[in-house]
Amino acid sequence: MEENQVQEVVSLPRIGDPAPEFTAVTTQGEINFPKDYEGKWVILFSHPADFTPVCTSEFMTFASMQDQFKEANCDLVGLSVDGLYSHIAWLRTIKEKIEYKGMKDVEVTFPLIEDITMNVAKKYGMIQPNEDTTKAVRAVFFIDPKGIVRSMIYYPLSLGRNFDELYRALIAMQTADEFGVATPADWRPGDDVIIGPAGSCGTAKDRMEDSEIDCKDWFFCTKKLDKDLVLDKVLKK
Ligand code: BEZ
């Protein structure tokens, strides 16, 4: 950095923080965030620009999975620093002209925020100047039904997101909340779950003797969690 340059301080919500509030114009009307989503999970995600190929592939994929996310009580909200008319034109083009990996005639019905002022993007640390000063990076914020930031994932401009992973992360967090457990690497419903580390010698001993808990050592204990029970509770099926 040059001597006289002033570096802007960018804020970034942290896991456990209340989601920063804003009102915004979107392709589905005005939203008041996160208030309008109380009682639901919401994924707020940014993309660099309308009418770009990676973003187009992402929007088609996310829109095709929207019902799956809805079943898990999760709404989607997109954002870029483009204007409303650009958003509308791009979404119409996607529906009318673009075919990708068997997806076609895809209608994006979740709100896409116009953020020309970068007001929202800056609140959520979506502008990362050393990557690009005029475009948002690919940020993903998971916000829970109480409006708390529970996870965030950032990708650079060149890297399209893995939407199966976003869905897996959502279900894993919901499962952790519902059953008071943690989920190990690559967990999917039906896999064993992790019991949090024992906080006392007594608990550690009890766990080692509990026939429903499988302890490899006092600190590494798992238990079975039936896939149907997870799906029943989390997806209310
Ligand atoms: C894209 O979505 O294709 C893209 C957007 C900005 C930079 C690079 C790629």
GROMACS .gro file of C-alpha atoms and ligand atoms in nm:
model
  246
    1MET     CA    1   0.000   0.000   0.000
    2GLU     CA    2   0.124   0.355  -0.085
    3GLU     CA    3   0.215   0.571   0.213
    4ASN     CA    4  -0.077   0.817   0.177
    5GLN     CA    5  -0.343   0.561   0.089
    6VAL     CA    6  -0.613   0.505   0.350
    7GLN     CA    7  -0.730   0.146   0.373
    8GLU     CA    8  -1.105   0.116   0.433
    9VAL     CA    9  -1.194  -0.095   0.735
   10VAL     CA   10  -1.436  -0.366   0.625
   11SER     CA   11  -1.676  -0.518   0.874
   12LEU     CA   12  -1.750  -0.887   0.869
   13PRO     CA   13  -2.026  -1.049   1.075
   14ARG     CA   14  -1.897  -1.337   1.283
   15ILE     CA   15  -2.049  -1.674   1.365
   16GLY     CA   16  -2.290  -1.621   1.656
   17ASP     CA   17  -2.353  -1.252   1.576
   18PRO     CA   18  -2.703  -1.121   1.497
   19ALA     CA   19  -2.730  -1.087   1.118
   20PRO     CA   20  -2.677  -0.720   1.022
   21GLU     CA   21  -3.012  -0.558   0.944
   22PHE     CA   22  -3.107  -0.386   0.619
   23THR     CA   23  -3.399  -0.309   0.393
   24ALA     CA   24  -3.346  -0.362   0.021
   25VAL     CA   25  -3.515  -0.360  -0.317
   26THR     CA   26  -3.523  -0.706  -0.475
   27THR     CA   27  -3.666  -0.879  -0.781
   28GLN     CA   28  -3.952  -0.992  -0.552
   29GLY     CA   29  -4.023  -0.654  -0.392
   30GLU     CA   30  -3.878  -0.487  -0.084
   31ILE     CA   31  -3.740  -0.700   0.198
   32ASN     CA   32  -3.664  -0.619   0.557
   33PHE     CA   33  -3.377  -0.844   0.658
   34PRO     CA   34  -3.360  -1.059   0.869
   35LYS     CA   35  -3.698  -0.967   1.021
   36ASP     CA   36  -3.901  -1.099   0.725
   37TYR     CA   37  -3.736  -1.439   0.775
   38GLU     CA   38  -3.804  -1.487   1.146
   39GLY     CA   39  -3.876  -1.853   1.222
   40LYS     CA   40  -3.694  -1.972   0.908
   41TRP     CA   41  -3.339  -2.044   0.808
   42VAL     CA   42  -3.218  -1.822   0.529
   43ILE     CA   43  -2.914  -1.841   0.303
   44LEU     CA   44  -2.800  -1.493   0.198
   45PHE     CA   45  -2.549  -1.523  -0.084
   46SER     CA   46  -2.368  -1.283  -0.315
   47HIS     CA   47  -2.246  -1.323  -0.670
   48PRO     CA   48  -2.002  -1.101  -0.862
   49ALA     CA   49  -2.215  -0.987  -1.155
   50ASP     CA   50  -2.526  -1.055  -1.365
   51PHE     CA   51  -2.474  -1.190  -1.719
   52THR     CA   52  -2.159  -1.384  -1.628
   53PRO     CA   53  -2.123  -1.757  -1.689
   54VAL     CA   54  -2.021  -1.898  -1.349
   55CYS     CA   55  -2.295  -1.695  -1.178
   56THR     CA   56  -2.548  -1.816  -1.434
   57SER     CA   57  -2.458  -2.181  -1.367
   58GLU     CA   58  -2.491  -2.113  -0.993
   59PHE     CA   59  -2.830  -1.945  -1.019
   60MET     CA   60  -2.969  -2.225  -1.232
   61THR     CA   61  -2.843  -2.485  -0.984
   62PHE     CA   62  -2.969  -2.300  -0.676
   63ALA     CA   63  -3.309  -2.227  -0.833
   64SER     CA   64  -3.344  -2.595  -0.929
   65MET     CA   65  -3.280  -2.692  -0.565
   66GLN     CA   66  -3.508  -2.427  -0.415
   67ASP     CA   67  -3.789  -2.671  -0.322
   68GLN     CA   68  -3.536  -2.896  -0.147
   69PHE     CA   69  -3.419  -2.598   0.063
   70LYS     CA   70  -3.781  -2.491   0.126
   71GLU     CA   71  -3.862  -2.838   0.263
   72ALA     CA   72  -3.577  -2.782   0.509
   73ASN     CA   73  -3.741  -2.452   0.617
   74CYS     CA   74  -3.476  -2.248   0.438
   75ASP     CA   75  -3.532  -1.950   0.205
   76LEU     CA   76  -3.274  -1.821  -0.041
   77VAL     CA   77  -3.180  -1.456  -0.098
   78GLY     CA   78  -2.925  -1.350  -0.361
   79LEU     CA   79  -2.734  -1.025  -0.398
   80SER     CA   80  -2.503  -0.849  -0.640
   81VAL     CA   81  -2.402  -0.487  -0.684
   82ASP     CA   82  -2.597  -0.469  -1.011
   83GLY     CA   83  -2.922  -0.275  -1.049
   84LEU     CA   84  -3.278  -0.408  -1.049
   85TYR     CA   85  -3.330  -0.387  -1.427
   86SER     CA   86  -3.008  -0.577  -1.491
   87HIS     CA   87  -3.128  -0.847  -1.247
   88ILE     CA   88  -3.467  -0.870  -1.418
   89ALA     CA   89  -3.316  -0.889  -1.767
   90TRP     CA   90  -3.061  -1.153  -1.661
   91LEU     CA   91  -3.321  -1.375  -1.489
   92ARG     CA   92  -3.547  -1.349  -1.798
   93THR     CA   93  -3.254  -1.447  -2.022
   94ILE     CA   94  -3.175  -1.746  -1.800
   95LYS     CA   95  -3.535  -1.867  -1.825
   96GLU     CA   96  -3.572  -1.807  -2.198
   97LYS     CA   97  -3.234  -1.900  -2.340
   98ILE     CA   98  -2.996  -2.088  -2.116
   99GLU     CA   99  -2.971  -2.464  -2.094
  100TYR     CA  100  -2.708  -2.611  -1.864
  101LYS     CA  101  -2.652  -2.968  -1.742
  102GLY     CA  102  -3.008  -3.072  -1.828
  103MET     CA  103  -3.159  -2.764  -1.659
  104LYS     CA  104  -3.367  -2.539  -1.881
  105ASP     CA  105  -3.664  -2.304  -1.853
  106VAL     CA  106  -3.537  -2.227  -1.502
  107GLU     CA  107  -3.729  -1.956  -1.321
  108VAL     CA  108  -3.553  -1.785  -1.033
  109THR     CA  109  -3.831  -1.702  -0.787
  110PHE     CA  110  -3.622  -1.620  -0.481
  111PRO     CA  111  -3.539  -1.251  -0.423
  112LEU     CA  112  -3.227  -1.105  -0.580
  113ILE     CA  113  -3.117  -0.784  -0.404
  114GLU     CA  114  -3.003  -0.479  -0.602
  115ASP     CA  115  -2.712  -0.329  -0.417
  116ILE     CA  116  -2.566  -0.058  -0.639
  117THR     CA  117  -2.463   0.143  -0.332
  118MET     CA  118  -2.283  -0.168  -0.191
  119ASN     CA  119  -2.453  -0.088   0.140
  120VAL     CA  120  -2.547  -0.452   0.210
  121ALA     CA  121  -2.235  -0.601   0.050
  122LYS     CA  122  -2.015  -0.388   0.278
  123LYS     CA  123  -2.213  -0.481   0.591
  124TYR     CA  124  -2.155  -0.848   0.515
  125GLY     CA  125  -1.790  -0.820   0.406
  126MET     CA  126  -1.882  -0.931   0.054
  127ILE     CA  127  -1.652  -0.675  -0.110
  128GLN     CA  128  -1.299  -0.801  -0.065
  129PRO     CA  129  -1.086  -0.534  -0.236
  130ASN     CA  130  -0.778  -0.746  -0.297
  131GLU     CA  131  -1.000  -0.982  -0.501
  132ASP     CA  132  -1.210  -0.710  -0.669
  133THR     CA  133  -1.307  -0.357  -0.565
  134THR     CA  134  -1.626  -0.336  -0.772
  135LYS     CA  135  -1.774  -0.686  -0.747
  136ALA     CA  136  -1.889  -0.897  -0.452
  137VAL     CA  137  -1.707  -1.226  -0.395
  138ARG     CA  138  -1.915  -1.546  -0.372
  139ALA     CA  139  -2.018  -1.524  -0.006
  140VAL     CA  140  -2.270  -1.754   0.163
  141PHE     CA  141  -2.426  -1.671   0.501
  142PHE     CA  142  -2.644  -1.922   0.687
  143ILE     CA  143  -2.879  -1.738   0.923
  144ASP     CA  144  -3.094  -1.931   1.167
  145PRO     CA  145  -3.462  -1.880   1.260
  146LYS     CA  146  -3.359  -1.640   1.540
  147GLY     CA  147  -3.162  -1.420   1.299
  148ILE     CA  148  -2.819  -1.540   1.415
  149VAL     CA  149  -2.530  -1.597   1.173
  150ARG     CA  150  -2.447  -1.966   1.204
  151SER     CA  151  -2.197  -2.021   0.926
  152MET     CA  152  -2.034  -1.839   0.639
  153ILE     CA  153  -1.838  -1.963   0.343
  154TYR     CA  154  -1.646  -1.748   0.095
  155TYR     CA  155  -1.533  -1.840  -0.255
  156PRO     CA  156  -1.329  -1.635  -0.504
  157LEU     CA  157  -1.474  -1.504  -0.829
  158SER     CA  158  -1.343  -1.791  -1.040
  159LEU     CA  159  -1.487  -2.074  -0.826
  160GLY     CA  160  -1.849  -2.186  -0.862
  161ARG     CA  161  -2.003  -2.312  -0.539
  162ASN     CA  162  -2.097  -2.671  -0.453
  163PHE     CA  163  -2.469  -2.652  -0.372
  164ASP     CA  164  -2.488  -3.009  -0.241
  165GLU     CA  165  -2.238  -2.900   0.024
  166LEU     CA  166  -2.450  -2.596   0.114
  167TYR     CA  167  -2.751  -2.826   0.158
  168ARG     CA  168  -2.544  -3.077   0.358
  169ALA     CA  169  -2.418  -2.799   0.587
  170LEU     CA  170  -2.774  -2.671   0.643
  171ILE     CA  171  -2.908  -3.016   0.738
  172ALA     CA  172  -2.605  -3.085   0.959
  173MET     CA  173  -2.657  -2.759   1.154
  174GLN     CA  174  -3.029  -2.832   1.191
  175THR     CA  175  -2.946  -3.184   1.313
  176ALA     CA  176  -2.694  -3.048   1.565
  177ASP     CA  177  -2.963  -2.812   1.703
  178GLU     CA  178  -3.238  -3.072   1.711
  179PHE     CA  179  -3.044  -3.358   1.870
  180GLY     CA  180  -2.771  -3.176   2.067
  181VAL     CA  181  -2.489  -3.351   1.881
  182ALA     CA  182  -2.204  -3.258   1.648
  183THR     CA  183  -2.144  -3.400   1.302
  184PRO     CA  184  -1.812  -3.547   1.188
  185ALA     CA  185  -1.627  -3.494   0.860
  186ASP     CA  186  -1.841  -3.549   0.550
  187TRP     CA  187  -2.146  -3.638   0.764
  188ARG     CA  188  -2.474  -3.711   0.592
  189PRO     CA  189  -2.810  -3.817   0.746
  190GLY     CA  190  -2.783  -4.181   0.855
  191ASP     CA  191  -2.414  -4.155   0.951
  192ASP     CA  192  -2.310  -4.174   1.316
  193VAL     CA  193  -2.295  -3.843   1.504
  194ILE     CA  194  -2.042  -3.713   1.757
  195ILE     CA  195  -2.113  -3.665   2.125
  196GLY     CA  196  -1.943  -3.343   2.246
  197PRO     CA  197  -1.626  -3.384   2.455
  198ALA     CA  198  -1.686  -3.495   2.815
  199GLY     CA  199  -1.665  -3.205   3.063
  200SER     CA  200  -1.581  -3.411   3.367
  201CYS     CA  201  -1.408  -3.736   3.463
  202GLY     CA  202  -1.748  -3.877   3.571
  203THR     CA  203  -1.907  -3.809   3.232
  204ALA     CA  204  -1.605  -3.955   3.053
  205LYS     CA  205  -1.635  -4.275   3.259
  206ASP     CA  206  -2.014  -4.301   3.210
  207ARG     CA  207  -1.975  -4.266   2.835
  208MET     CA  208  -1.714  -4.540   2.817
  209GLU     CA  209  -1.968  -4.770   2.988
  210ASP     CA  210  -2.281  -4.666   2.790
  211SER     CA  211  -2.373  -4.944   2.543
  212GLU     CA  212  -2.541  -4.696   2.304
  213ILE     CA  213  -2.228  -4.486   2.275
  214ASP     CA  214  -1.921  -4.605   2.088
  215CYS     CA  215  -1.607  -4.452   2.239
  216LYS     CA  216  -1.273  -4.504   2.066
  217ASP     CA  217  -1.126  -4.314   2.358
  218TRP     CA  218  -1.284  -4.096   2.631
  219PHE     CA  219  -1.280  -3.788   2.404
  220PHE     CA  220  -1.392  -3.952   2.078
  221CYS     CA  221  -1.744  -4.089   2.115
  222THR     CA  222  -2.010  -4.145   1.850
  223LYS     CA  223  -2.364  -4.277   1.850
  224LYS     CA  224  -2.612  -4.395   1.591
  225LEU     CA  225  -2.876  -4.149   1.474
  226ASP     CA  226  -3.140  -4.301   1.252
  227LYS     CA  227  -3.167  -4.141   0.909
  228ASP     CA  228  -3.550  -4.145   0.914
  229LEU     CA  229  -3.553  -3.979   1.256
  230VAL     CA  230  -3.325  -3.702   1.125
  231LEU     CA  231  -3.535  -3.651   0.813
  232ASP     CA  232  -3.857  -3.668   1.015
  233LYS     CA  233  -3.747  -3.402   1.266
  234VAL     CA  234  -3.546  -3.177   1.037
  235LEU     CA  235  -3.754  -3.196   0.721
  236LYS     CA  236  -4.081  -3.255   0.915
  237LYS     CA  237  -4.156  -3.544   0.677
  238BEZ     C1  238  -1.855  -1.552  -1.372
  238BEZ     O1  239  -1.956  -1.560  -1.303
  238BEZ     O2  240  -1.839  -1.618  -1.474
  238BEZ     C2  241  -1.745  -1.460  -1.328
  238BEZ     C3  242  -1.776  -1.339  -1.268
  238BEZ     C4  243  -1.674  -1.253  -1.232
  238BEZ     C5  244  -1.542  -1.289  -1.254
  238BEZ     C6  245  -1.513  -1.413  -1.311
  238BEZ     C7  246  -1.614  -1.499  -1.349
   0.00000   0.00000   0.00000
